[in-house]
């Protein structure tokens, strides 16, 4: 029952993923959450984020931001890194993920999703049939409703890790 919230991969950071290897395996699009995935909550695009998206352009990999935040926040970040974006996406609704793939010209098999929250980001990506990467939040400063969800996420992650150990994938 909890498996719908489990990420396909759990990594330390969006910046620790080997996108070149994924590209070599056929991945052509990456959908990202923004806050606490690429930068701390409400921070502008920084050099690290700009360099990452420049690397995607050099590789020929499409990208799209998918955020529940409002247009001013998401548009500013998207323009700062030079990528497509969807704001007020309604995650975990599948619609935003499908729209992002349409914008990128990719499909479920050639797209991954990277985000920091289980109940919106990962749950939505899993429902959309997209390979999901959960990353550890960049910064502990978060809105109160997210802090509350983190306690519930911790319980789900406990069972996720336990299952991975049982399967020899710790």
Tab-separated table of C-alpha atoms in Angstrom:
chain	number	residue	atom	x	y	z
A	1	UNK	CA	0.000	0.000	0.000
A	2	UNK	CA	2.796	2.457	0.822
A	3	UNK	CA	4.720	1.486	-2.323
A	4	UNK	CA	2.934	4.155	-4.396
A	5	UNK	CA	4.900	6.715	-2.334
A	6	UNK	CA	8.256	4.964	-2.741
A	7	UNK	CA	10.734	6.587	-5.110
A	8	UNK	CA	12.492	4.478	-7.698
A	9	UNK	CA	15.723	6.046	-6.420
A	10	UNK	CA	16.628	7.969	-3.273
A	11	UNK	CA	19.733	10.135	-3.673
A	12	UNK	CA	21.465	12.833	-1.674
A	13	UNK	CA	20.958	15.650	-4.178
A	14	UNK	CA	19.653	16.564	-7.615
A	15	UNK	CA	23.251	17.509	-8.327
A	16	UNK	CA	24.513	13.993	-7.502
A	17	UNK	CA	22.592	12.251	-10.300
A	18	UNK	CA	24.601	11.166	-13.334
A	19	UNK	CA	22.430	12.696	-16.038
A	20	UNK	CA	24.976	11.805	-18.727
A	21	UNK	CA	24.585	8.100	-17.866
A	22	UNK	CA	20.812	8.486	-17.975
A	23	UNK	CA	21.073	10.201	-21.355
A	24	UNK	CA	23.227	7.331	-22.610
A	25	UNK	CA	20.470	4.937	-21.455
A	26	UNK	CA	17.808	6.807	-23.445
A	27	UNK	CA	16.469	9.403	-21.013
A	28	UNK	CA	15.697	12.594	-22.936
A	29	UNK	CA	13.787	14.697	-20.426
A	30	UNK	CA	14.004	15.654	-16.762
A	31	UNK	CA	11.138	17.199	-14.827
A	32	UNK	CA	12.232	19.022	-11.680
A	33	UNK	CA	10.552	20.386	-8.623
A	34	UNK	CA	12.196	23.698	-7.628
A	35	UNK	CA	12.113	24.550	-3.925
A	36	UNK	CA	14.386	22.419	-1.761
A	37	UNK	CA	15.197	20.292	-4.810
A	38	UNK	CA	17.361	22.680	-6.837
A	39	UNK	CA	17.717	25.596	-4.390
A	40	UNK	CA	16.528	26.396	-0.851
A	41	UNK	CA	12.888	27.476	-0.564
A	42	UNK	CA	12.231	30.807	-2.341
A	43	UNK	CA	15.859	31.304	-3.399
A	44	UNK	CA	16.649	32.476	-6.932
A	45	UNK	CA	18.513	30.372	-9.467
A	46	UNK	CA	22.162	30.151	-8.412
A	47	UNK	CA	25.348	29.350	-10.334
A	48	UNK	CA	25.085	25.641	-9.561
A	49	UNK	CA	21.552	25.457	-10.992
A	50	UNK	CA	22.477	27.524	-14.061
A	51	UNK	CA	25.487	25.274	-14.751
A	52	UNK	CA	23.351	22.147	-14.426
A	53	UNK	CA	20.805	23.397	-16.950
A	54	UNK	CA	23.583	24.506	-19.283
A	55	UNK	CA	24.924	20.952	-19.100
A	56	UNK	CA	21.479	19.654	-20.101
A	57	UNK	CA	21.430	21.958	-23.132
A	58	UNK	CA	24.899	20.786	-24.213
A	59	UNK	CA	23.764	17.172	-23.886
A	60	UNK	CA	20.556	17.732	-25.801
A	61	UNK	CA	18.416	16.818	-22.787
A	62	UNK	CA	15.061	18.582	-22.365
A	63	UNK	CA	14.008	19.976	-18.981
A	64	UNK	CA	10.887	21.368	-17.386
A	65	UNK	CA	10.092	22.712	-13.930
A	66	UNK	CA	6.897	21.439	-12.326
A	67	UNK	CA	5.865	23.375	-9.239
A	68	UNK	CA	2.786	23.999	-7.151
A	69	UNK	CA	4.119	27.492	-6.490
A	70	UNK	CA	2.769	30.660	-8.130
A	71	UNK	CA	3.827	32.065	-11.489
A	72	UNK	CA	6.194	34.818	-10.255
A	73	UNK	CA	8.300	32.305	-8.327
A	74	UNK	CA	8.408	29.568	-10.963
A	75	UNK	CA	8.750	31.903	-13.962
A	76	UNK	CA	11.681	33.766	-12.389
A	77	UNK	CA	13.494	30.524	-11.636
A	78	UNK	CA	12.686	29.019	-15.049
A	79	UNK	CA	13.952	32.105	-16.827
A	80	UNK	CA	17.020	32.137	-14.564
A	81	UNK	CA	18.073	28.656	-15.683
A	82	UNK	CA	16.601	28.864	-19.182
A	83	UNK	CA	13.971	26.135	-19.099
A	84	UNK	CA	10.281	25.510	-19.602
A	85	UNK	CA	8.063	25.582	-16.541
A	86	UNK	CA	4.611	24.833	-15.228
A	87	UNK	CA	3.347	26.701	-12.166
A	88	UNK	CA	0.365	25.882	-9.938
A	89	UNK	CA	0.692	22.377	-11.341
A	90	UNK	CA	-1.632	20.656	-8.889
A	91	UNK	CA	0.870	17.945	-7.931
A	92	UNK	CA	0.276	15.085	-7.260
A	93	UNK	CA	-2.215	15.275	-10.150
A	94	UNK	CA	-0.901	13.433	-13.199
A	95	UNK	CA	-1.936	16.298	-15.519
A	96	UNK	CA	1.133	18.441	-14.814
A	97	UNK	CA	3.530	15.580	-15.465
A	98	UNK	CA	1.815	14.798	-18.766
A	99	UNK	CA	1.888	18.477	-19.764
A	100	UNK	CA	5.613	18.670	-18.920
A	101	UNK	CA	6.319	15.660	-21.147
A	102	UNK	CA	4.314	17.275	-23.947
A	103	UNK	CA	6.360	20.495	-23.589
A	104	UNK	CA	9.597	18.500	-23.715
A	105	UNK	CA	8.506	16.113	-26.485
A	106	UNK	CA	9.222	13.076	-24.314
A	107	UNK	CA	7.214	10.154	-22.954
A	108	UNK	CA	7.074	8.044	-19.797
A	109	UNK	CA	9.957	5.817	-20.891
A	110	UNK	CA	12.294	8.703	-21.740
A	111	UNK	CA	11.520	10.985	-18.784
A	112	UNK	CA	12.526	11.082	-15.131
A	113	UNK	CA	11.260	13.241	-12.294
A	114	UNK	CA	13.414	14.730	-9.504
A	115	UNK	CA	11.838	16.149	-6.336
A	116	UNK	CA	12.110	16.356	-2.561
A	117	UNK	CA	8.605	15.464	-1.332
A	118	UNK	CA	6.996	12.033	-1.248
A	119	UNK	CA	3.320	12.972	-1.081
A	120	UNK	CA	3.336	15.450	-3.948
A	121	UNK	CA	6.421	14.976	-6.140
A	122	UNK	CA	7.072	11.232	-5.959
A	123	UNK	CA	3.449	10.146	-5.596
A	124	UNK	CA	2.515	12.156	-8.699
A	125	UNK	CA	5.466	10.898	-10.754
A	126	UNK	CA	4.711	7.307	-9.792
A	127	UNK	CA	1.039	7.734	-10.713
A	128	UNK	CA	2.144	9.205	-14.048
A	129	UNK	CA	4.388	6.184	-14.699
A	130	UNK	CA	7.614	8.208	-14.646
A	131	UNK	CA	10.829	7.023	-12.979
A	132	UNK	CA	11.103	9.018	-9.754
A	133	UNK	CA	14.141	10.328	-7.895
A	134	UNK	CA	13.667	11.539	-4.351
A	135	UNK	CA	16.354	13.931	-3.143
A	136	UNK	CA	17.083	15.070	0.374
A	137	UNK	CA	15.817	18.604	1.009
A	138	UNK	CA	18.540	21.200	0.483
A	139	UNK	CA	17.656	23.315	3.506
A	140	UNK	CA	15.654	22.749	6.723
A	141	UNK	CA	13.736	26.064	6.394
A	142	UNK	CA	10.302	25.148	5.032
A	143	UNK	CA	6.699	26.220	5.319
A	144	UNK	CA	4.892	24.761	8.348
A	145	UNK	CA	2.628	22.463	6.290
A	146	UNK	CA	5.696	20.924	4.647
A	147	UNK	CA	7.402	20.435	8.027
A	148	UNK	CA	4.349	18.515	9.232
A	149	UNK	CA	4.395	16.302	6.121
A	150	UNK	CA	8.084	15.551	6.714
A	151	UNK	CA	7.137	13.583	9.856
A	152	UNK	CA	4.778	11.417	7.826
A	153	UNK	CA	7.386	11.072	5.087
A	154	UNK	CA	9.886	9.828	7.669
A	155	UNK	CA	7.559	6.947	8.518
A	156	UNK	CA	7.126	6.016	4.845
A	157	UNK	CA	10.880	6.249	4.256
A	158	UNK	CA	11.471	3.906	7.198
A	159	UNK	CA	9.453	1.191	5.447
A	160	UNK	CA	11.036	2.050	2.074
A	161	UNK	CA	14.538	1.551	3.504
A	162	UNK	CA	13.487	-1.635	5.272
A	163	UNK	CA	12.120	-3.037	2.002
A	164	UNK	CA	15.306	-2.058	0.127
A	165	UNK	CA	17.468	-3.804	2.752
A	166	UNK	CA	15.327	-6.940	2.460
A	167	UNK	CA	15.812	-6.844	-1.299
A	168	UNK	CA	19.570	-6.320	-0.884
A	169	UNK	CA	19.467	-2.828	-2.405
A	170	UNK	CA	20.393	-0.782	0.652
